PDB file of C-alpha atoms in Angstrom:
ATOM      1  CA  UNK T  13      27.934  15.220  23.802  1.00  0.00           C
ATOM      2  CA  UNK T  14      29.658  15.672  20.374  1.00  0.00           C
ATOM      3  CA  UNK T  15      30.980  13.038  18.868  1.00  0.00           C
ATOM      4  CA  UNK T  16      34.875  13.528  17.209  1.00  0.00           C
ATOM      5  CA  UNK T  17      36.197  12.007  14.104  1.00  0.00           C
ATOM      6  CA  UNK T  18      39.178  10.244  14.077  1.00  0.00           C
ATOM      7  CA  UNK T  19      41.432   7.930  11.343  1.00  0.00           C
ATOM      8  CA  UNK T  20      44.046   5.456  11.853  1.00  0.00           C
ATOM      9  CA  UNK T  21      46.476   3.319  10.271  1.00  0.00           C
ATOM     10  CA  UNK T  22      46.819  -0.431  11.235  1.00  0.00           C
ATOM     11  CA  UNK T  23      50.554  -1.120  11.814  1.00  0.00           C
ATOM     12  CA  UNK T  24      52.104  -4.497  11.945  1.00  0.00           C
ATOM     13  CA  UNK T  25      56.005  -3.108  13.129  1.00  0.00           C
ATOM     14  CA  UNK T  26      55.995  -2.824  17.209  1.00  0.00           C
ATOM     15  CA  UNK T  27      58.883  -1.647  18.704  1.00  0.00           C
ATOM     16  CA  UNK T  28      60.778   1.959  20.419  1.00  0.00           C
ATOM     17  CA  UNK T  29      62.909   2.163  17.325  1.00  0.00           C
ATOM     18  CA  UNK T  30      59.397   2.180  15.576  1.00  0.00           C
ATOM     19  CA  UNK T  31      57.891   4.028  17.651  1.00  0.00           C
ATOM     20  CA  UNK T  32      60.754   6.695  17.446  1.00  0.00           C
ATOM     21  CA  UNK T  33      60.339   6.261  13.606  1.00  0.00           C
ATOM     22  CA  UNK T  34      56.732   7.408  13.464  1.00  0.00           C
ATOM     23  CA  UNK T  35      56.950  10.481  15.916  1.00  0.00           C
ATOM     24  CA  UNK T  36      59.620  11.830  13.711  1.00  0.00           C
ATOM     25  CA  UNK T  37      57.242  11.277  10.761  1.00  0.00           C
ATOM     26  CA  UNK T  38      54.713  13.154  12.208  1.00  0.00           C
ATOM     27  CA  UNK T  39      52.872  10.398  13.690  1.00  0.00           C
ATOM     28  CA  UNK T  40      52.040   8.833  16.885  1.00  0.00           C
ATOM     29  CA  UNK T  41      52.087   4.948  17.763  1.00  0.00           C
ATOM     30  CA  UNK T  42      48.776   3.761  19.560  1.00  0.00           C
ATOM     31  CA  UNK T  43      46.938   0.258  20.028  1.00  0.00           C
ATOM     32  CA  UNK T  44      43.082  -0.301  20.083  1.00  0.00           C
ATOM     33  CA  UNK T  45      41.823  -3.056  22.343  1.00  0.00           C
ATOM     34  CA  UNK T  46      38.266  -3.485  24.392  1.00  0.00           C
ATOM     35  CA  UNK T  47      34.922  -5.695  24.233  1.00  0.00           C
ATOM     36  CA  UNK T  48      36.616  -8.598  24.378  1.00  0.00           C
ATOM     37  CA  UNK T  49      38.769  -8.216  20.820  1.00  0.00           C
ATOM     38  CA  UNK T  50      42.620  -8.448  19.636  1.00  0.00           C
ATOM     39  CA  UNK T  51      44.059  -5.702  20.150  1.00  0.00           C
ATOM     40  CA  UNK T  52      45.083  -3.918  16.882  1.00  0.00           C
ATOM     41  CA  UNK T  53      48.386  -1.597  16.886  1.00  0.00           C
ATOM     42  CA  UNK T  54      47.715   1.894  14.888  1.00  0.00           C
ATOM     43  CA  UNK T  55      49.598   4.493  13.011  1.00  0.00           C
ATOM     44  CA  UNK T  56      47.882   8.097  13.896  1.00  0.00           C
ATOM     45  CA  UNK T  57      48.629  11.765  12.567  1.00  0.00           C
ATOM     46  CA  UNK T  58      49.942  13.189  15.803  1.00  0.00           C
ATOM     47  CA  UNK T  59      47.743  16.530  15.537  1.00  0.00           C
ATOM     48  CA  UNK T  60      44.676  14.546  15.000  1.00  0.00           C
ATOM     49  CA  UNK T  61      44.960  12.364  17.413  1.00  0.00           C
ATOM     50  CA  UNK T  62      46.039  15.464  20.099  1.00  0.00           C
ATOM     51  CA  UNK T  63      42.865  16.510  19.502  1.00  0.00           C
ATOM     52  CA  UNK T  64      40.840  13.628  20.038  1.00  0.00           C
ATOM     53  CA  UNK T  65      42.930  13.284  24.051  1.00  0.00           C
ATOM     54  CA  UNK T  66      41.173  16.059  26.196  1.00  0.00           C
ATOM     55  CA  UNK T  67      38.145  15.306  28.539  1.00  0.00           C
ATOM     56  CA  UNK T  68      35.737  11.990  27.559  1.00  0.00           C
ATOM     57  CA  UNK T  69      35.016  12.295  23.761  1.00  0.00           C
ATOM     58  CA  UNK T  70      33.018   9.996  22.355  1.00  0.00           C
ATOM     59  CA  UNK T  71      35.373   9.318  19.021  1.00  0.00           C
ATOM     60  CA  UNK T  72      34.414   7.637  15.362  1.00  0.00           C
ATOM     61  CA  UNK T  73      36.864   6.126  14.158  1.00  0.00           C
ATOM     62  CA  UNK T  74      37.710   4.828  10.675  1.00  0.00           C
ATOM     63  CA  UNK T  75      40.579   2.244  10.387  1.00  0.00           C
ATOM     64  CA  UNK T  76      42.925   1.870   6.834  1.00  0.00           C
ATOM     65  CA  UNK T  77      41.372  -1.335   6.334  1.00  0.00           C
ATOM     66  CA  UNK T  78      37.479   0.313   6.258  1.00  0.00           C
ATOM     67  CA  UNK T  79      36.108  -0.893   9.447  1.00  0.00           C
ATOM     68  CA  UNK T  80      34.492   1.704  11.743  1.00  0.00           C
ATOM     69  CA  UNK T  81      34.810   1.876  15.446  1.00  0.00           C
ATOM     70  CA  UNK T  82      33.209   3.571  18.282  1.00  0.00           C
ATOM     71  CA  UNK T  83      35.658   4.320  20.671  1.00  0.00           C
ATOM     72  CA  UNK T  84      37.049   6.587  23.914  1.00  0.00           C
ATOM     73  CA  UNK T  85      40.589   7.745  24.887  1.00  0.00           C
ATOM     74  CA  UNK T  86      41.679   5.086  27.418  1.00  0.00           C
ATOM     75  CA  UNK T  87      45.013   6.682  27.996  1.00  0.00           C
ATOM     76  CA  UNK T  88      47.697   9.208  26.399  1.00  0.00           C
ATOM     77  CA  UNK T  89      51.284   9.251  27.278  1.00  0.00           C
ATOM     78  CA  UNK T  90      52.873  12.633  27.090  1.00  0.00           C
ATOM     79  CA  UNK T  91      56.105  14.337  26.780  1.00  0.00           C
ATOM     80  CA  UNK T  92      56.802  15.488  30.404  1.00  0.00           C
ATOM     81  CA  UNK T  93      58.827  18.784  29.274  1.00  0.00           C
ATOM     82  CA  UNK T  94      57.100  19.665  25.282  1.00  0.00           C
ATOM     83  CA  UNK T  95      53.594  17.554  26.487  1.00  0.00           C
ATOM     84  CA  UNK T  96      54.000  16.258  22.999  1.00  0.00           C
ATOM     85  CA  UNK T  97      51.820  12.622  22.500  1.00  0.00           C
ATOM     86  CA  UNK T  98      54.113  10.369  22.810  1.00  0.00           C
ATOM     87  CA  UNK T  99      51.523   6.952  22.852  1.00  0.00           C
ATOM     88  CA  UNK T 100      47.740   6.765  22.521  1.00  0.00           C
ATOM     89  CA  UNK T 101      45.169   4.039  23.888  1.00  0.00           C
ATOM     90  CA  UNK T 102      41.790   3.957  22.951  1.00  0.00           C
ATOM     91  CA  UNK T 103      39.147   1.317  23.712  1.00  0.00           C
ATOM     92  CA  UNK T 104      36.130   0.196  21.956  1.00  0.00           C
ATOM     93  CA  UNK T 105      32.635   1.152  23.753  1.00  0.00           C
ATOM     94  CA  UNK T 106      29.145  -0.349  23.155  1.00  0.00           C
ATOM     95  CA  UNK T 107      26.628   2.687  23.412  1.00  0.00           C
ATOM     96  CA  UNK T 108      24.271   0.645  25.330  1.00  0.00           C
ATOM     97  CA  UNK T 109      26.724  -0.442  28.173  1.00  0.00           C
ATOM     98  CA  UNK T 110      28.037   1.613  31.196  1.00  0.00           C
ATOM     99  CA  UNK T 111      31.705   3.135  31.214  1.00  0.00           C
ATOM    100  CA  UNK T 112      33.881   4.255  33.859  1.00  0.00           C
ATOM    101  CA  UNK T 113      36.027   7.313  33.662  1.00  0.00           C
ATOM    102  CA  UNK T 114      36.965  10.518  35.628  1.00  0.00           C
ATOM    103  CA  UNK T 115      35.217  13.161  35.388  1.00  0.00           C
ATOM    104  CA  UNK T 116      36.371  17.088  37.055  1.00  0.00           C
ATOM    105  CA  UNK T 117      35.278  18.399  40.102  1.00  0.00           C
ATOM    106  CA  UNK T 118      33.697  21.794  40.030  1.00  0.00           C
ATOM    107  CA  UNK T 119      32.998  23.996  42.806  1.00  0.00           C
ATOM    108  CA  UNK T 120      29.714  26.467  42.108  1.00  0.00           C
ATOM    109  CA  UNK T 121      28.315  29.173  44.862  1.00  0.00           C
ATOM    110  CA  UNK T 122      29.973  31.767  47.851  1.00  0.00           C
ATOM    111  CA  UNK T 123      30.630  29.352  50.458  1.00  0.00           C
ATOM    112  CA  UNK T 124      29.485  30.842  53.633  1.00  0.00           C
ATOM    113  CA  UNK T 125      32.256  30.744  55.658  1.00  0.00           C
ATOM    114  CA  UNK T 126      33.975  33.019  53.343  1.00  0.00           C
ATOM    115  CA  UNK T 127      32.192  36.309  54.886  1.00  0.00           C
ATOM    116  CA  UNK T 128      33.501  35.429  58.163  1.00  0.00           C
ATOM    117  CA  UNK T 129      36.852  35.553  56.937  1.00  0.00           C
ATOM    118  CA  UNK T 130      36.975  31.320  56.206  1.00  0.00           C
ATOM    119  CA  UNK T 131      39.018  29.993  53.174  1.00  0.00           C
ATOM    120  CA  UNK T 132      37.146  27.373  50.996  1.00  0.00           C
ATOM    121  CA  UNK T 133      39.471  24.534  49.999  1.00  0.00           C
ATOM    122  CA  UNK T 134      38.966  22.086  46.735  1.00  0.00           C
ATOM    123  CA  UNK T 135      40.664  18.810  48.289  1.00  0.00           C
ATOM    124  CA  UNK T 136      39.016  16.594  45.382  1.00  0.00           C
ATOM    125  CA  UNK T 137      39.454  17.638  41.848  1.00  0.00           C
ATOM    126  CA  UNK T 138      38.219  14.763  39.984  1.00  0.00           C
ATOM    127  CA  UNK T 139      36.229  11.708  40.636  1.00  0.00           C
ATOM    128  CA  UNK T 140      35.132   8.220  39.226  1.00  0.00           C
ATOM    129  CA  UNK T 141      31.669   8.136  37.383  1.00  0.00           C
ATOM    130  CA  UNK T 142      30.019   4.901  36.120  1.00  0.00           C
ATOM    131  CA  UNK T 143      26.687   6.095  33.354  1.00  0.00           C
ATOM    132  CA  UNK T 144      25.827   5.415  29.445  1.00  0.00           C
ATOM    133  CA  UNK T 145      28.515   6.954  27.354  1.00  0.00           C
ATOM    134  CA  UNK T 146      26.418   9.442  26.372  1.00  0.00           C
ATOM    135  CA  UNK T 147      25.263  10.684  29.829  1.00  0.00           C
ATOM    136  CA  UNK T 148      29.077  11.508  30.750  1.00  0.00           C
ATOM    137  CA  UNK T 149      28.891  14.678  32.135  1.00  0.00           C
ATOM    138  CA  UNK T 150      31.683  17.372  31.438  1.00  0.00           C
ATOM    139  CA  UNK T 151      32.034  17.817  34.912  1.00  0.00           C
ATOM    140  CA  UNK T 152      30.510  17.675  38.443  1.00  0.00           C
ATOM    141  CA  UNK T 153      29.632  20.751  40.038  1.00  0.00           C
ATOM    142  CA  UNK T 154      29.165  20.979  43.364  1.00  0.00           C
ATOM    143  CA  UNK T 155      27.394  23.522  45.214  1.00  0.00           C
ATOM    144  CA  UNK T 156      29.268  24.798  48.272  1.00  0.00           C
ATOM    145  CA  UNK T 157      26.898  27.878  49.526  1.00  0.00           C
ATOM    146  CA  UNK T 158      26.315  26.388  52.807  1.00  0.00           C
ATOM    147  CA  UNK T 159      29.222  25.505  53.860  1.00  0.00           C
ATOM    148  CA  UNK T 160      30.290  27.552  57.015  1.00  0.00           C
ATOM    149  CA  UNK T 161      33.986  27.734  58.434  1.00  0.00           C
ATOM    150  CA  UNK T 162      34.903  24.551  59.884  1.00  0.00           C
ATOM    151  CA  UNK T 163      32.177  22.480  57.415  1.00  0.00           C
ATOM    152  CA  UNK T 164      33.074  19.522  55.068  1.00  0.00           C
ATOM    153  CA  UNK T 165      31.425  18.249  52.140  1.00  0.00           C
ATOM    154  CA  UNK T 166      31.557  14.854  51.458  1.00  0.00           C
ATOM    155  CA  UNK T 167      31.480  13.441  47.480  1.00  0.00           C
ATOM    156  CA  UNK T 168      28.517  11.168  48.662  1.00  0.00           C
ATOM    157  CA  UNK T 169      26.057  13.867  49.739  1.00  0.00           C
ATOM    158  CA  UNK T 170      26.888  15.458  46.411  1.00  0.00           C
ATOM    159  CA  UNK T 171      23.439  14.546  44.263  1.00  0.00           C
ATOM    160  CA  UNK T 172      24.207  13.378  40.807  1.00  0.00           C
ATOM    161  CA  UNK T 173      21.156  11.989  39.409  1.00  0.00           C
ATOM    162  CA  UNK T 174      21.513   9.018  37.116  1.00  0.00           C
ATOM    163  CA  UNK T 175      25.170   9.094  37.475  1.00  0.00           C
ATOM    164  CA  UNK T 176      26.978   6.404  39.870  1.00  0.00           C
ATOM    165  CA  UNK T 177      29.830   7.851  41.441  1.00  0.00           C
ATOM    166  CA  UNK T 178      32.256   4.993  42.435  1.00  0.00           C
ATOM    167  CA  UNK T 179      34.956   7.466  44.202  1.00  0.00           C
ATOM    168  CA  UNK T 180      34.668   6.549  48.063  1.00  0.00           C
ATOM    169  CA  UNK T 181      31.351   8.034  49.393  1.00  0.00           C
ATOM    170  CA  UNK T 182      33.514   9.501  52.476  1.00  0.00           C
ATOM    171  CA  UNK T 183      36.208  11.433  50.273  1.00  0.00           C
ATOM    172  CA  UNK T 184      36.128  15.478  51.375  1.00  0.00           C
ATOM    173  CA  UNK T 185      35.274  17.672  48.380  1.00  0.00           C
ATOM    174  CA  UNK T 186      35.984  20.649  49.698  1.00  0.00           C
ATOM    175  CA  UNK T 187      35.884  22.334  53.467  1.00  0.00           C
ATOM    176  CA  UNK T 188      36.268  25.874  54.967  1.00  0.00           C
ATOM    177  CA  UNK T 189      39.056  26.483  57.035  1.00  0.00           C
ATOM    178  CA  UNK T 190      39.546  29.567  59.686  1.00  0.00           C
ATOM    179  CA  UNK T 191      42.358  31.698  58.602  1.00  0.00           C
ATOM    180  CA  UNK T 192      44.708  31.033  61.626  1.00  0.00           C
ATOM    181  CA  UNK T 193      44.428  27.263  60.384  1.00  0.00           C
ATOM    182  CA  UNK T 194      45.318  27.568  56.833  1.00  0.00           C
ATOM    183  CA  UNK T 195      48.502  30.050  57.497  1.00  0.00           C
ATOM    184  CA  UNK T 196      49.908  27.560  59.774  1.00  0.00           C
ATOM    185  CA  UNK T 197      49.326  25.156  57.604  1.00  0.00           C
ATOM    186  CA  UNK T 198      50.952  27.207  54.679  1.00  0.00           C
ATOM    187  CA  UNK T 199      53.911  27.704  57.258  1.00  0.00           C
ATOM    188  CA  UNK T 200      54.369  24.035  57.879  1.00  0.00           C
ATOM    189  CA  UNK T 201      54.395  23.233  54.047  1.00  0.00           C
ATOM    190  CA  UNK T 202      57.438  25.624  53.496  1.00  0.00           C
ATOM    191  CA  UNK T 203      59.769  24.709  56.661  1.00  0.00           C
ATOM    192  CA  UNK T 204      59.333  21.332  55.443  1.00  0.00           C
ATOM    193  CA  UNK T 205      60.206  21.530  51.732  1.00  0.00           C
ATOM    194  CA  UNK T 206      63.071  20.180  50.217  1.00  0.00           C
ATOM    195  CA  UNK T 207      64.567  21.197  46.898  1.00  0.00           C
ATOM    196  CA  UNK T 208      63.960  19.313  44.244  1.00  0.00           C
ATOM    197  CA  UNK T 209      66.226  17.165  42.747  1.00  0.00           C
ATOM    198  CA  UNK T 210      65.811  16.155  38.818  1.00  0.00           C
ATOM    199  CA  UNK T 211      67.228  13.200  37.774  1.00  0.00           C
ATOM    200  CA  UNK T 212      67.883  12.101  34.302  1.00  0.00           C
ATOM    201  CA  UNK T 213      64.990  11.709  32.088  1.00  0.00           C
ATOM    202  CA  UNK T 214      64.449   8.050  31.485  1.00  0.00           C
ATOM    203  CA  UNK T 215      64.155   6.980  28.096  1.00  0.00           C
ATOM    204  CA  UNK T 216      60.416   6.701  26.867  1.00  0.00           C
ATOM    205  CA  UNK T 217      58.540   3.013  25.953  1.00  0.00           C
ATOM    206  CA  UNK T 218      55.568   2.135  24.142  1.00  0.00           C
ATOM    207  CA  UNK T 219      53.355   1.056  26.455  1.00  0.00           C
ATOM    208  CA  UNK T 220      51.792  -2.395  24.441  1.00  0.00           C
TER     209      UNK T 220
END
């Protein structure tokens, strides 16, 4: 897995007025905390640290007062409407100790069922992996060839080597449906929907 590169400023202001400051600065507030440490509030260029935000990077980072960290995206608070970064949490790993994160779901092979007219259904899109940081796996794929219409797969007969999945063993990954059963389905879905109704946008925090 590549490893990203990543600066930061230590901040000592807190605050939403601050926080408001800094995004129209170009920057983005975010607070470092893990392995049993203070946490340390930070001052990050807002394209650098978008970058840093997709997937499970393993990221270097190099704080204004010269100490180094190895560290991992713990959580990024977006815009709802521009996805803009809003607030960034990152948390310090050791290399040599297990992690838990989410990793995608991916679904490989021509399920059976499909050429008897079945309709293979993804129900679960991501799960919860437990490994070495740098045995995270970009995603799990899971081969779905055998499945016939009216077969399941579960996430526990899913073989993932030396990676612990902690998601529920029982949770459906994906299943092949007869045709009948999905339209009614489908049918269901849209006598019951409602329109949606937006309320006002409530005012954003930093999370700390």
């Amino acid at each position: 897995m590549d490893r990203l590169q990543l600066k930061a400023d230590i901040r000592e202001q807190k605050g939403k007025g601050v926080a408001r400051k800094l995004r129209r600065e170009g920057f983005v507030p975010g607070v470092l905390y893990g392995l049993d440490q203070e946490p340390v509030n930070l001052k990050l260029d807002a394209k650098e640290a978008s970058r840093v935000t997709g997937g499970n990077a393993i990221i270097d980072l190099t704080l204004s007062n010269g100490e180094k960290e190895t560290v991992m995206v713990k959580d990024a608070q977006l815009e709802p409407v521009k996805k803009d970064l809003l607030h960034i949490d990152l948390y310090r790993i050791n290399m040599n100790e297990k992690v838990t994160v989410e990793v995608p779901v991916e679904l490989v092979g021509t399920a059976a069922g499909t050429r008897e007219g079945g309709i293979l259904e993804q129900i679960l899109r991501e799960v919860e992996v437990e490994c070495l940081p740098t045995n995270i796996p970009d995603k799990i794929e899971v081969d779905v060839t055998e499945l016939k219409v009216g077969q399941s797969l579960n996430i526990g007969e899913v073989d993932t080597g030396d990676i612990t999945i902690l998601t529920d063993a029982s949770e459906t990954v994906a299943t092949v449906v007869a045709p009948e059963t999905a339209s009614a389905e489908d049918a269901e879905e849209e006598e019951i929907t409602e329109p949606e109704v937006i309320g006002e946008e409530a005012e954003d925090e930093e999370a700390e």
